[in-house]
Coordinates of C-alpha atoms (C1' of nucleotides) in Angstrom, one line a residue:
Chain X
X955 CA 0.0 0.0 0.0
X956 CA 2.8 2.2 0.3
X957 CA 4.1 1.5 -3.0
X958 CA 0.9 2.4 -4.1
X959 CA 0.9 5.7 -3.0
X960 CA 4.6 6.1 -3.7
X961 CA 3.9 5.3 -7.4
X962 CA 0.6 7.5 -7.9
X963 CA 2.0 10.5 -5.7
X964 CA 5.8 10.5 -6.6
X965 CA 6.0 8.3 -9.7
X966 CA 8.4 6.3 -8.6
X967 CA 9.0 2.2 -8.3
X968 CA 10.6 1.4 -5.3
X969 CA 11.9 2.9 -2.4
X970 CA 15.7 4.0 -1.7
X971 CA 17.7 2.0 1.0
X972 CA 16.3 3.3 4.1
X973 CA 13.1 5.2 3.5
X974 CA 10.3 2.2 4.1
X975 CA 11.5 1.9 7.9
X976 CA 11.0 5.8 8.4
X977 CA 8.1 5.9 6.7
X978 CA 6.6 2.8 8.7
X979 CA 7.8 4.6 12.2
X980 CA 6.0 8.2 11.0
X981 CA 2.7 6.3 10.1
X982 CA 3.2 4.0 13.8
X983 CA 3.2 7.8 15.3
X984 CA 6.6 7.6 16.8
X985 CA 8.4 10.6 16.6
X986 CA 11.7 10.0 14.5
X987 CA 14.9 11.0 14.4
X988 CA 16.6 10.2 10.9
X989 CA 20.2 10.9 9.6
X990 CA 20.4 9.7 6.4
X991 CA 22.9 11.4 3.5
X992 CA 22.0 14.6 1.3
X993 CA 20.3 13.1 -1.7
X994 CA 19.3 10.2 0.0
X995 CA 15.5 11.6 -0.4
X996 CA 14.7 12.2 3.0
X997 CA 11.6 14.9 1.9
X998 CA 9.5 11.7 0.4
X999 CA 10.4 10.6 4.1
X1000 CA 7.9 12.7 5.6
X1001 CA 6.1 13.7 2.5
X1002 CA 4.8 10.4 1.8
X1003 CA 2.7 9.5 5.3
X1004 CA 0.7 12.9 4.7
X1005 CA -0.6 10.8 1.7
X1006 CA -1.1 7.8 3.4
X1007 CA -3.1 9.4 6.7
X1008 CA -4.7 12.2 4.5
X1009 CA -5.6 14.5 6.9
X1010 CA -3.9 17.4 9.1
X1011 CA -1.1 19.4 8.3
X1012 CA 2.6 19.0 8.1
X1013 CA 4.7 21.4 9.2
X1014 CA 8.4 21.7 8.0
X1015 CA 11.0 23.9 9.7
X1016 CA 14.1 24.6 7.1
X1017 CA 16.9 27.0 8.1
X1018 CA 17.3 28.7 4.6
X1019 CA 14.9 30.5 2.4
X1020 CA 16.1 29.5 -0.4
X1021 CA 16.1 25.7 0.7
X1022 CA 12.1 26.5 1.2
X1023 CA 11.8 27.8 -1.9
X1024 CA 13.1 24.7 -3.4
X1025 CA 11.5 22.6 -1.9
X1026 CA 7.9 24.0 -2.6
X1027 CA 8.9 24.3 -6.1
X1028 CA 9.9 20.2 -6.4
X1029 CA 6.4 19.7 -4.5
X1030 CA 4.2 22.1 -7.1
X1031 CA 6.4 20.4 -10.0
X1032 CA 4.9 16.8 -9.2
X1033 CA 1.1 18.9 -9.3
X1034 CA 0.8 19.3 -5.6
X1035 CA -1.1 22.9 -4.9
X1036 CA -1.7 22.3 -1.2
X1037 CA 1.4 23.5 -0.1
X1038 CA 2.5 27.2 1.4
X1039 CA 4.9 29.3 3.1
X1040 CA 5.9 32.0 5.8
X1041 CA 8.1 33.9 5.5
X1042 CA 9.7 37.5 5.5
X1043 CA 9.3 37.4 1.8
X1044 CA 5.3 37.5 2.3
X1045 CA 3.7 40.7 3.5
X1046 CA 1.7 40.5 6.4
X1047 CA -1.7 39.8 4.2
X1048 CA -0.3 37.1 2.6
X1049 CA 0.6 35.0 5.7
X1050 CA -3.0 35.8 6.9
X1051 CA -4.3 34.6 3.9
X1052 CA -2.5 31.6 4.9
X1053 CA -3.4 31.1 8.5
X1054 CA -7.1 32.0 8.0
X1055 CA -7.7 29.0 5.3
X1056 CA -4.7 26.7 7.2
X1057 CA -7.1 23.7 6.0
X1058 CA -6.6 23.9 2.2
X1059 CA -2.7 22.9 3.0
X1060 CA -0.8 19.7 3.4
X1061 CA 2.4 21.2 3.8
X1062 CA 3.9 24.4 5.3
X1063 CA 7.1 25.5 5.0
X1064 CA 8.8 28.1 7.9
X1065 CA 11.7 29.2 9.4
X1066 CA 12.0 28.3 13.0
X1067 CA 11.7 32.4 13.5
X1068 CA 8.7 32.4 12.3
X1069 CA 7.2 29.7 13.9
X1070 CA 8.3 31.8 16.9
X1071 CA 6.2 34.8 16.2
X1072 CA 3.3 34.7 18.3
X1073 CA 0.3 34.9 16.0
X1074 CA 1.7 32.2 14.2
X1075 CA 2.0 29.9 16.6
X1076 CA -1.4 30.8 18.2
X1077 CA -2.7 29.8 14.3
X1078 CA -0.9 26.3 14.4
X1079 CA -2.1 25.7 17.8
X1080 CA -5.6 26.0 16.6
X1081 CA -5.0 24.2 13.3
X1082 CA -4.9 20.4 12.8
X1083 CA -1.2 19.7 13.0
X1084 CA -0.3 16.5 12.1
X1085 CA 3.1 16.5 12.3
X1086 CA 6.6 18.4 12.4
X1087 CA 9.3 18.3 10.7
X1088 CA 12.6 19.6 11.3
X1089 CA 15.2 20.0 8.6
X1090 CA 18.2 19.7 8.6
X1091 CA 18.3 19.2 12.5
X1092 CA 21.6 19.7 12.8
X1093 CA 21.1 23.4 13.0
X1094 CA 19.8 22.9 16.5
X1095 CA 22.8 22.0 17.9
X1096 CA 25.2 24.3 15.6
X1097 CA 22.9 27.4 15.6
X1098 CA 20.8 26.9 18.3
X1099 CA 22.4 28.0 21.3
X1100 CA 23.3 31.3 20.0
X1101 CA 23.3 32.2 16.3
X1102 CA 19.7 31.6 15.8
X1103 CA 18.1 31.3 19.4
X1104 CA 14.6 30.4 18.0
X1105 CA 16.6 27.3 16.8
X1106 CA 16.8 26.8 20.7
X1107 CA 13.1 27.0 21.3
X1108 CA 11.5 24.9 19.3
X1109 CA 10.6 22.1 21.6
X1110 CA 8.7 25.0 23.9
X1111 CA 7.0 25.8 20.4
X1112 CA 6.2 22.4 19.4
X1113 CA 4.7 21.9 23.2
X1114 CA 2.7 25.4 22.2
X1115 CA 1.0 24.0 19.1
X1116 CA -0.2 21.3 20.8
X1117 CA 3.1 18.6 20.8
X1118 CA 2.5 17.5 17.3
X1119 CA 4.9 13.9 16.4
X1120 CA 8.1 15.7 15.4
X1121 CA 10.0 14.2 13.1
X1122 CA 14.2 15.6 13.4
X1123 CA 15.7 15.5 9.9
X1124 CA 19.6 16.1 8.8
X1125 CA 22.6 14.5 7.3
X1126 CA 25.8 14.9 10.0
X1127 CA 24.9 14.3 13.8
X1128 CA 27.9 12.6 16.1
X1129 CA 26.3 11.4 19.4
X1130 CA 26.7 14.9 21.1
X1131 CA 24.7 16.7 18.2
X1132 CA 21.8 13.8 18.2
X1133 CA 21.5 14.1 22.1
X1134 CA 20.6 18.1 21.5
X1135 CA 18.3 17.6 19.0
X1136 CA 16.0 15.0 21.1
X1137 CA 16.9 17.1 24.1
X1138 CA 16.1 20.3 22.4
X1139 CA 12.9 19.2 20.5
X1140 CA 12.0 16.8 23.2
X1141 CA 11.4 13.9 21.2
X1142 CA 9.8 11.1 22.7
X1143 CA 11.7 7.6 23.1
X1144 CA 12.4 8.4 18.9
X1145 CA 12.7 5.5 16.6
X1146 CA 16.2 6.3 15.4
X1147 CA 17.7 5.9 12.2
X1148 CA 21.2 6.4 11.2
X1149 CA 23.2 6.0 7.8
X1150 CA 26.7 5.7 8.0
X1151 CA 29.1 9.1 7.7
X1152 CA 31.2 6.7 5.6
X1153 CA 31.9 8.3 1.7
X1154 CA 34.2 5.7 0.6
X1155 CA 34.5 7.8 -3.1
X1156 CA 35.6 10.4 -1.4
X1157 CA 39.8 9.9 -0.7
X1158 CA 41.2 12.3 2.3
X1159 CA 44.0 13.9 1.7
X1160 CA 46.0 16.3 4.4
X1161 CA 49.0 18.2 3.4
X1162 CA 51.4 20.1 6.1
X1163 CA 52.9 23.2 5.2
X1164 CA 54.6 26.2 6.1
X1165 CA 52.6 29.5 5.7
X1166 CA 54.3 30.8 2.7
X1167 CA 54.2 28.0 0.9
X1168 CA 50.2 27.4 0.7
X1169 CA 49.0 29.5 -1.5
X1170 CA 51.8 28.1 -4.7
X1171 CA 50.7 24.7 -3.6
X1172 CA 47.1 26.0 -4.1
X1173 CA 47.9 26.9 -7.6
X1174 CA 49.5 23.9 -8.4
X1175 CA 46.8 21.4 -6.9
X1176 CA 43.7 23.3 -8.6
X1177 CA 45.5 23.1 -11.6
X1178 CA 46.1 19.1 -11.3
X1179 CA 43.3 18.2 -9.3
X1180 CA 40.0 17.0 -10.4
X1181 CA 37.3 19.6 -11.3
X1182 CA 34.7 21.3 -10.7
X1183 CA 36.1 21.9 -7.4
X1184 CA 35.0 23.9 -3.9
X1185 CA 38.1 26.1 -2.2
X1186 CA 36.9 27.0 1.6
X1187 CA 38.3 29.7 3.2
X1188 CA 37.8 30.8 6.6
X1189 CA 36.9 34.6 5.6
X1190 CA 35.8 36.7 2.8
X1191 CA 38.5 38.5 2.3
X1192 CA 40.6 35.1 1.6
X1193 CA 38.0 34.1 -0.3
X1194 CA 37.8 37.1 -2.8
X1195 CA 41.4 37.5 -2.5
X1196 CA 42.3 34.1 -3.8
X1197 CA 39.9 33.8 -6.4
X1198 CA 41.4 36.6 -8.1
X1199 CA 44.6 34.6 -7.9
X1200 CA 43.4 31.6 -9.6
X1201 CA 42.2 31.0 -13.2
X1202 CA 38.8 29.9 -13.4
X1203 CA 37.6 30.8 -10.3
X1204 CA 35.1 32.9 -9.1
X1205 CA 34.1 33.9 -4.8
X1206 CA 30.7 33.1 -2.7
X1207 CA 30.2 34.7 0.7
X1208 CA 27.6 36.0 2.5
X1209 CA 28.5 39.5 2.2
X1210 CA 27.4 39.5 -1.1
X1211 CA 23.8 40.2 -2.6
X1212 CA 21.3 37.8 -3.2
X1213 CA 21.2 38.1 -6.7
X1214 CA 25.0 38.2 -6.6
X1215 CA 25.0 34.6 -5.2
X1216 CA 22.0 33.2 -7.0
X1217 CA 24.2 34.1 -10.2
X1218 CA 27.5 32.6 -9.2
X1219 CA 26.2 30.3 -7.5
X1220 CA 23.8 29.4 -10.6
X1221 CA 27.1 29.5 -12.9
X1222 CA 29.3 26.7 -10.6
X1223 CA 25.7 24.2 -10.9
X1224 CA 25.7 24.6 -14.4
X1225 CA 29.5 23.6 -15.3
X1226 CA 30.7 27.4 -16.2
X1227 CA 33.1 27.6 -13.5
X1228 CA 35.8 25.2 -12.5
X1229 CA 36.6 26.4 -9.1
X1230 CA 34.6 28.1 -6.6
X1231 CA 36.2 30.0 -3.5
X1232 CA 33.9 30.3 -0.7
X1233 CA 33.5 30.8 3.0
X1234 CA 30.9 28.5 4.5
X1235 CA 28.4 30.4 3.3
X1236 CA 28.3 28.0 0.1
X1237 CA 26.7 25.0 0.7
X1238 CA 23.7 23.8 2.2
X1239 CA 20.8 23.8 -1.0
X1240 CA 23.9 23.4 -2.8
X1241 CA 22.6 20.5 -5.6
X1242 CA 25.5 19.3 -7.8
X1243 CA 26.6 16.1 -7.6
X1244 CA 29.3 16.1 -9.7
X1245 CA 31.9 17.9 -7.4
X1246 CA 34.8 16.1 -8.0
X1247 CA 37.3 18.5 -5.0
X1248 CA 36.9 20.0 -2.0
X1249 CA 40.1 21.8 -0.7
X1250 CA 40.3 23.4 2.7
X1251 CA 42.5 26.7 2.8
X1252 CA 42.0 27.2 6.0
X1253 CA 40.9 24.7 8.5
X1254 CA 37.1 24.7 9.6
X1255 CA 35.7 25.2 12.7
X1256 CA 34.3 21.1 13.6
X1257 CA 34.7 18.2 12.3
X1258 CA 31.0 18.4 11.6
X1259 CA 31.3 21.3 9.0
X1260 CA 34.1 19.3 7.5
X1261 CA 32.0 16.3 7.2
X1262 CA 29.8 18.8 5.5
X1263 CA 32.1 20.7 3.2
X1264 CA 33.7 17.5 1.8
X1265 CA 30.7 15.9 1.6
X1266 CA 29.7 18.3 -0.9
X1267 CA 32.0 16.1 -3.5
X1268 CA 31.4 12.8 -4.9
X1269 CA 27.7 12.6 -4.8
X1270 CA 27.0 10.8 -7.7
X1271 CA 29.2 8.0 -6.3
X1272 CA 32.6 8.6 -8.7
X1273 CA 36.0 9.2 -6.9
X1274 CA 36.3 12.5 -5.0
X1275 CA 38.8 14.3 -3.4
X1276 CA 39.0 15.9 -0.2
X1277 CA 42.4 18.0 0.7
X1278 CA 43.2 20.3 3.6
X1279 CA 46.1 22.3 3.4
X1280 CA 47.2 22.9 7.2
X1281 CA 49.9 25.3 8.3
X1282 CA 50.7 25.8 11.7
X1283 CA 48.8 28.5 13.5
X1284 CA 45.7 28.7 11.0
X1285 CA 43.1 27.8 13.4
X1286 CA 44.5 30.8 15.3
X1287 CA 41.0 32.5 12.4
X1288 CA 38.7 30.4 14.3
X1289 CA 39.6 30.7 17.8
X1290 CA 39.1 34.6 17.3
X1291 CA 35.4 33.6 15.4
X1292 CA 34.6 31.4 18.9
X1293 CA 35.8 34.8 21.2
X1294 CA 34.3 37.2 19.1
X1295 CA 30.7 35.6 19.7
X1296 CA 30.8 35.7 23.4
X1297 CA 30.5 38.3 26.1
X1298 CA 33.9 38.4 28.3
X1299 CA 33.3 38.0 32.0
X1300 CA 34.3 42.0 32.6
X1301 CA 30.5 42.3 29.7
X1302 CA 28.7 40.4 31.9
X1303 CA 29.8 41.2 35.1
X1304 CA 29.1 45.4 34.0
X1305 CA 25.5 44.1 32.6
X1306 CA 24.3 42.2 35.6
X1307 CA 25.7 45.1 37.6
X1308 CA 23.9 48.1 36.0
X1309 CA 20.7 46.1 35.9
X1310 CA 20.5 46.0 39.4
X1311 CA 21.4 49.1 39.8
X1312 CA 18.4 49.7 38.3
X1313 CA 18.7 50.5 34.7
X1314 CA 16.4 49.2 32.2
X1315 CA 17.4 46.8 29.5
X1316 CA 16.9 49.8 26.8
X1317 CA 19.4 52.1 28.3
X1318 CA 22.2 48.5 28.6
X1319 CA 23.8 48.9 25.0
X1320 CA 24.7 52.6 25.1
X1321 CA 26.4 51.9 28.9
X1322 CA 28.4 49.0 27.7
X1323 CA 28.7 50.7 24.8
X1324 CA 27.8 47.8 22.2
X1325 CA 24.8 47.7 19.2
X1326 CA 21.6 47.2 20.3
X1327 CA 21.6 44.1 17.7
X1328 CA 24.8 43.2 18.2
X1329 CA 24.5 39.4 18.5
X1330 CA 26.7 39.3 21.5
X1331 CA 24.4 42.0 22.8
X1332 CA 21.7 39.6 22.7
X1333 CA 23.2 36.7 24.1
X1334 CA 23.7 38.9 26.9
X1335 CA 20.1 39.9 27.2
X1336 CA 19.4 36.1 27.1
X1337 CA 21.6 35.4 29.6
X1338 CA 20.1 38.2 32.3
X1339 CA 17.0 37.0 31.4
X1340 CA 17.6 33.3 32.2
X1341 CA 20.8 33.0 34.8
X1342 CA 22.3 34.6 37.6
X1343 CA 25.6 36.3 37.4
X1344 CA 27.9 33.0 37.9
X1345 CA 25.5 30.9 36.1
X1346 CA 26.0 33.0 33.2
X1347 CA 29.7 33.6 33.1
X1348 CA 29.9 29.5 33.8
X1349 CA 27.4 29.3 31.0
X1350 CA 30.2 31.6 28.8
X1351 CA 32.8 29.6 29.5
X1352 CA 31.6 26.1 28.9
X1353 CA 30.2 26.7 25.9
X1354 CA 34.1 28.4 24.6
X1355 CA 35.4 25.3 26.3
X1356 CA 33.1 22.8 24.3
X1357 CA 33.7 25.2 21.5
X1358 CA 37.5 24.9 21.7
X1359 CA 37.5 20.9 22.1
X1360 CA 35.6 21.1 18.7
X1361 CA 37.6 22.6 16.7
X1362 CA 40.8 20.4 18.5
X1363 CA 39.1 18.2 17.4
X1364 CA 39.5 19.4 13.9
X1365 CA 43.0 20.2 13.6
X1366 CA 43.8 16.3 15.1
X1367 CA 42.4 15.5 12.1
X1368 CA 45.0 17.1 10.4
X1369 CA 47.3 16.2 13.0
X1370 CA 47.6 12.8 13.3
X1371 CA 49.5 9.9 12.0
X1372 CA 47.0 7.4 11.7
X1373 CA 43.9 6.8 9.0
X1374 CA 42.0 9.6 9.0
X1375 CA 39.1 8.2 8.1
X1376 CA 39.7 5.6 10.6
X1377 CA 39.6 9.0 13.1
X1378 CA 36.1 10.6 11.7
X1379 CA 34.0 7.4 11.8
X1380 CA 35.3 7.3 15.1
X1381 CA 34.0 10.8 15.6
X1382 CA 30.6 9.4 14.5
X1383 CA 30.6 6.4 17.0
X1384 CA 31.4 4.2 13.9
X1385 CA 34.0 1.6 12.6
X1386 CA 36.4 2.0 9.6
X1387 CA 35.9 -0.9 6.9
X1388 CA 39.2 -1.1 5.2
X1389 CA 39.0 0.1 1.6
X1390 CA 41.5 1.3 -1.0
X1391 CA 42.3 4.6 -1.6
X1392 CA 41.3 6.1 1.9
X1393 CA 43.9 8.8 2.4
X1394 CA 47.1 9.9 2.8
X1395 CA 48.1 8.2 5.5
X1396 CA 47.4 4.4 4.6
X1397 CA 48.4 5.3 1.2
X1398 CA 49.9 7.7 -1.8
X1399 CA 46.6 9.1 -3.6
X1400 CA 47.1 9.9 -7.3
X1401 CA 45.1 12.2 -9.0
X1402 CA 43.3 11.2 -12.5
X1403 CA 43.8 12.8 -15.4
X1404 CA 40.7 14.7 -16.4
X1405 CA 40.0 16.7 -19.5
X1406 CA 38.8 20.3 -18.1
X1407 CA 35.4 21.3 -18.1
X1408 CA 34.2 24.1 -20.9
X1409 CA 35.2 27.1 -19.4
X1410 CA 32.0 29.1 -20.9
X1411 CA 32.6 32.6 -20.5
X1412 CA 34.1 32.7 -16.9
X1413 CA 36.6 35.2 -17.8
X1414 CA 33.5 37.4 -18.8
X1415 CA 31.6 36.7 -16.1
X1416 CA 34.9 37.3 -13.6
X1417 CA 35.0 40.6 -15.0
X1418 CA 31.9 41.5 -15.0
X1419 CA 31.6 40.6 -10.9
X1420 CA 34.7 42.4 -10.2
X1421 CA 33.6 45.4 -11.8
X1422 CA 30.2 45.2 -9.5
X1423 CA 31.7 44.7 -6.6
X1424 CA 34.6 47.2 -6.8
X1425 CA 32.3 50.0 -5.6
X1426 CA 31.6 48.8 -2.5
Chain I
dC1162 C1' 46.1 36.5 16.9
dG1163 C1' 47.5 38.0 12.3
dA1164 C1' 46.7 40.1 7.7
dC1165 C1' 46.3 44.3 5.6
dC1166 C1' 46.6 49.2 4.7
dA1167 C1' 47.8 53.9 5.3
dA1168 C1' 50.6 57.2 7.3
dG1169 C1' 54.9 58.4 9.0
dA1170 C1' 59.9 57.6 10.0
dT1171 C1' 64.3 56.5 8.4
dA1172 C1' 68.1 57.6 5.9
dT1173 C1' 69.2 59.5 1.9
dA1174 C1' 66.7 61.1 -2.6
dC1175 C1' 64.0 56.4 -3.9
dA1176 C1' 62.7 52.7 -1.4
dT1177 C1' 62.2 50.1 2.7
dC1178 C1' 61.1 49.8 7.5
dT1179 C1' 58.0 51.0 11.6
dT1180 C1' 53.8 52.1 13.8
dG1181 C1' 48.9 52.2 14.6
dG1182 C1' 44.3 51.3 13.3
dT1183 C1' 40.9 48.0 11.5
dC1184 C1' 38.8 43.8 10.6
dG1185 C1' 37.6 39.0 10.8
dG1186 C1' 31.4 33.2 9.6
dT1187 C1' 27.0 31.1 9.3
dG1188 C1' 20.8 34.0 8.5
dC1189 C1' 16.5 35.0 10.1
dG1190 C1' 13.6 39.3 10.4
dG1191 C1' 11.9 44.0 9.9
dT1192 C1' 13.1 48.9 10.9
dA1193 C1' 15.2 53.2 9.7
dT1194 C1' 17.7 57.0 7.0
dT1195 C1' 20.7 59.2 2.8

DNA sequence: CGACCAAGATATACATCTTGGTCGGTGCGGTATT
């Protein structure tokens, strides 16, 4: 009966490895938590039971706009009209519109800030909800605690709207990461399903170096190594700056303009640029899966994001390449990016003092003299609101510490003299399976030769970005 | 912390060195100001 529906809905035959048993926990009712690889089809995952139960609503949670957007288009593609949206993009009619006829929808797409803003969730309270969906669930645990704080709240939400089944949703979760997601959302006793972090096509590659030499053995390896390939930097300015460097090669970060990033980003899916040098902007909603190289310039923040990053090659299976260059000292970047996002003790100690001495939470920016919406501003604000004075500055310096082990993490990754594959899997509670060409250390890894892809008008295009973005 | 840039100092007439200031990732939302 599920094939049934699968056929008639989605068109297709048979399941993928690993759908059926989610679909059969979602239709039991048990809430889920399901790690299964990008491309693995995990939307027919939760798309397919609202078919089966037809009735009630299914909310979906996504972390990027644009990841919304494509996703409603793939649904309206395949001739299903009962789906809808909130977001900033709608005016404030428009998401009435919505939540007055909530009935005529099967699925509803919003960020978890707007499932945070009050009317909304008073709506979905009121509404039929059969179930929700949170994806990419790893954004809990990486943004939750104090890039996005609605990313934090969304178990209090989902209790709000009536503690729907929640179904949690990503592709990279190591033990610590699952824990906060079924903390967080407060899943129920969730039927768990996990797909290895394995990429076998993917060979690992670390190179040591000294400072000055990285950037000529940049040069050298985009020029010999499979391509199209991704170049992650740890800043925009490294980004931009070694684009212009390289032939071929043209920068994403998320200083730039949304049309500026549709368009390059637009030009890398459709083959007319080789190389792509980004911050971690690029990537998630990124849907190529003919990547061939990722190369790390600078080393990235978790062994998590560079799950992620490299994960990004070798989707459709063929042999991919993953190299970090490492020089000593260049996760000196990210140990700034951890301080920089929390108060120091001397912040909070000023805060919690002037606010019991009686001044109001307005005046608090101008007398510690940060922006109102600076984000460390209002992780302070968070903090008053929700721990004493020790609590909080414990609070501060846990979360560096965990912060710190991360990304030490990381850079034994680089580090070490054994497999490194052998080291991530452990990461992810998993065993290596021996296999050939797994990485530098167990072995020399050669490079194909590869004719070159078309270069279609990338120096045009180069120009014509350079000469945009030179005014600002 | 370190990369980068501009202004100033040095020692000598053109370029190099020193000093000081600034900046540094990920995105939602929705408000304000040239």
């Amino acid at each position: 009966m599920f094939e049934a529906t699968l056929k008639r809905v989605f068109g297709y035959e048979e399941f993928r490895a690993g759908q059926r048993e989610i679909i059969e926990a979602v239709v039991e009712g048990q809430d889920v938590l399901a790690i299964m690889p990008t491309g693995g089809g995990k939307s027919l995952t939760f798309q397919l039971p609202s078919y089966l139960k037809n009735n009630g609503l299914t909310i979906i949670v996504s972390p990027l706009l644009s990841l919304i957007e494509d996703q409603i288009l793939h649904i309206r593609e395949r001739g299903e009209r009962g789906v809808a949206r909130l977001t900033s993009m709608e005016s404030l009619e428009e998401k009435q519109e919505v939540l007055n006829h909530l009935k005529r929808f099967r699925f509803l797409y919003l960020s978890p800030e707007q499932l945070a803003v009050p009317y909304v969730t008073r709506a979905l309270a009121n509404a039929n909800v059969q179930m929700l969906v949170i994806d990419e669930a790893h954004c809990i645990s990486q943004w939750g605690h104090e890039f996005r704080p609605e990313y934090a709240r969304l178990g209090e939400l989902r209790k709000q709207i009536g503690s729907p089944q929640c179904m949690a949703v990503t592709a990279t979760a190591p033990e610590n990461v699952k824990r906060d997601i079924i903390e967080k959302l407060a899943l129920f006793t969730p039927a768990q399903f996990v797909h290895s972090a394995n990429r076998p096509e993917i060979r690992l590659i670390v190179e040591r170096l000294e400072k000055e030499e990285k950037i000529g053995r940049l040069k050298a390896l985009v020029r010999d190594i499979p391509k199209p390939a991704v170049v992650y930097t740890a800043t925009r300015r490294e980004a931009e700056k070694l684009s212009s460097e390289l032939e071929d090669a043209m920068f994403y970060h998320g200083g730039m303009s949304t049309e500026d990033r549709r368009l390059v980003q637009s030009q890398f899916l459709r083959d007319e640029v080789p190389i792509m040098v980004c911050t971690s902007a690029f990537g998630m909603g990124v849907n190529k899966d003919n990547v061939r190289s990722v190369i790390h310039y600078q080393i990235p923040a978790t062994v998590e994001a560079y799950m992620q990053e490299i994960g990004r090659a070798g989707r459709d299976g063929n042999p991919a390449f993953a190299v970090l260059l490492y020089a000593e000292g260049d996760e000196r970047i990210q140990q700034f990016l951890i301080d920089q996002q929390y108060p120091k003790d001397e912040q909070i100690r000023n805060a919690y003092f002037e606010m019991e001495n009686g001044s109001t939470l307005s005046q608090l920016p101008r007398l510690l003299r940060m922006g109102e919406d600076d984000p460390v501003f209002l992780l302070l604000k968070q903090l008053l609101a929700e721990r004493s004075l020790q609590e909080a500055i414990d609070w501060v310096k846990d979360r560096k510490r965990a912060r710190y082990r991360q990304l030490g993490q990381m850079m034994d990754v680089a580090l070490i003299n054994t497999c490194r594959r052998a080291y991530l899997l452990r990461y992810f509670s998993e065993e290596k399976v021996d296999q050939e060409d797994c990485c530098d250390v167990c072995g020399p890894i050669v490079f194909p030769e590869t004719p070159d892809l078309v270069r279609k008008n990338v120096t045009e295009w180069k120009k014509r970005l350079t000469q945009i973005f030179s005014f600002e």
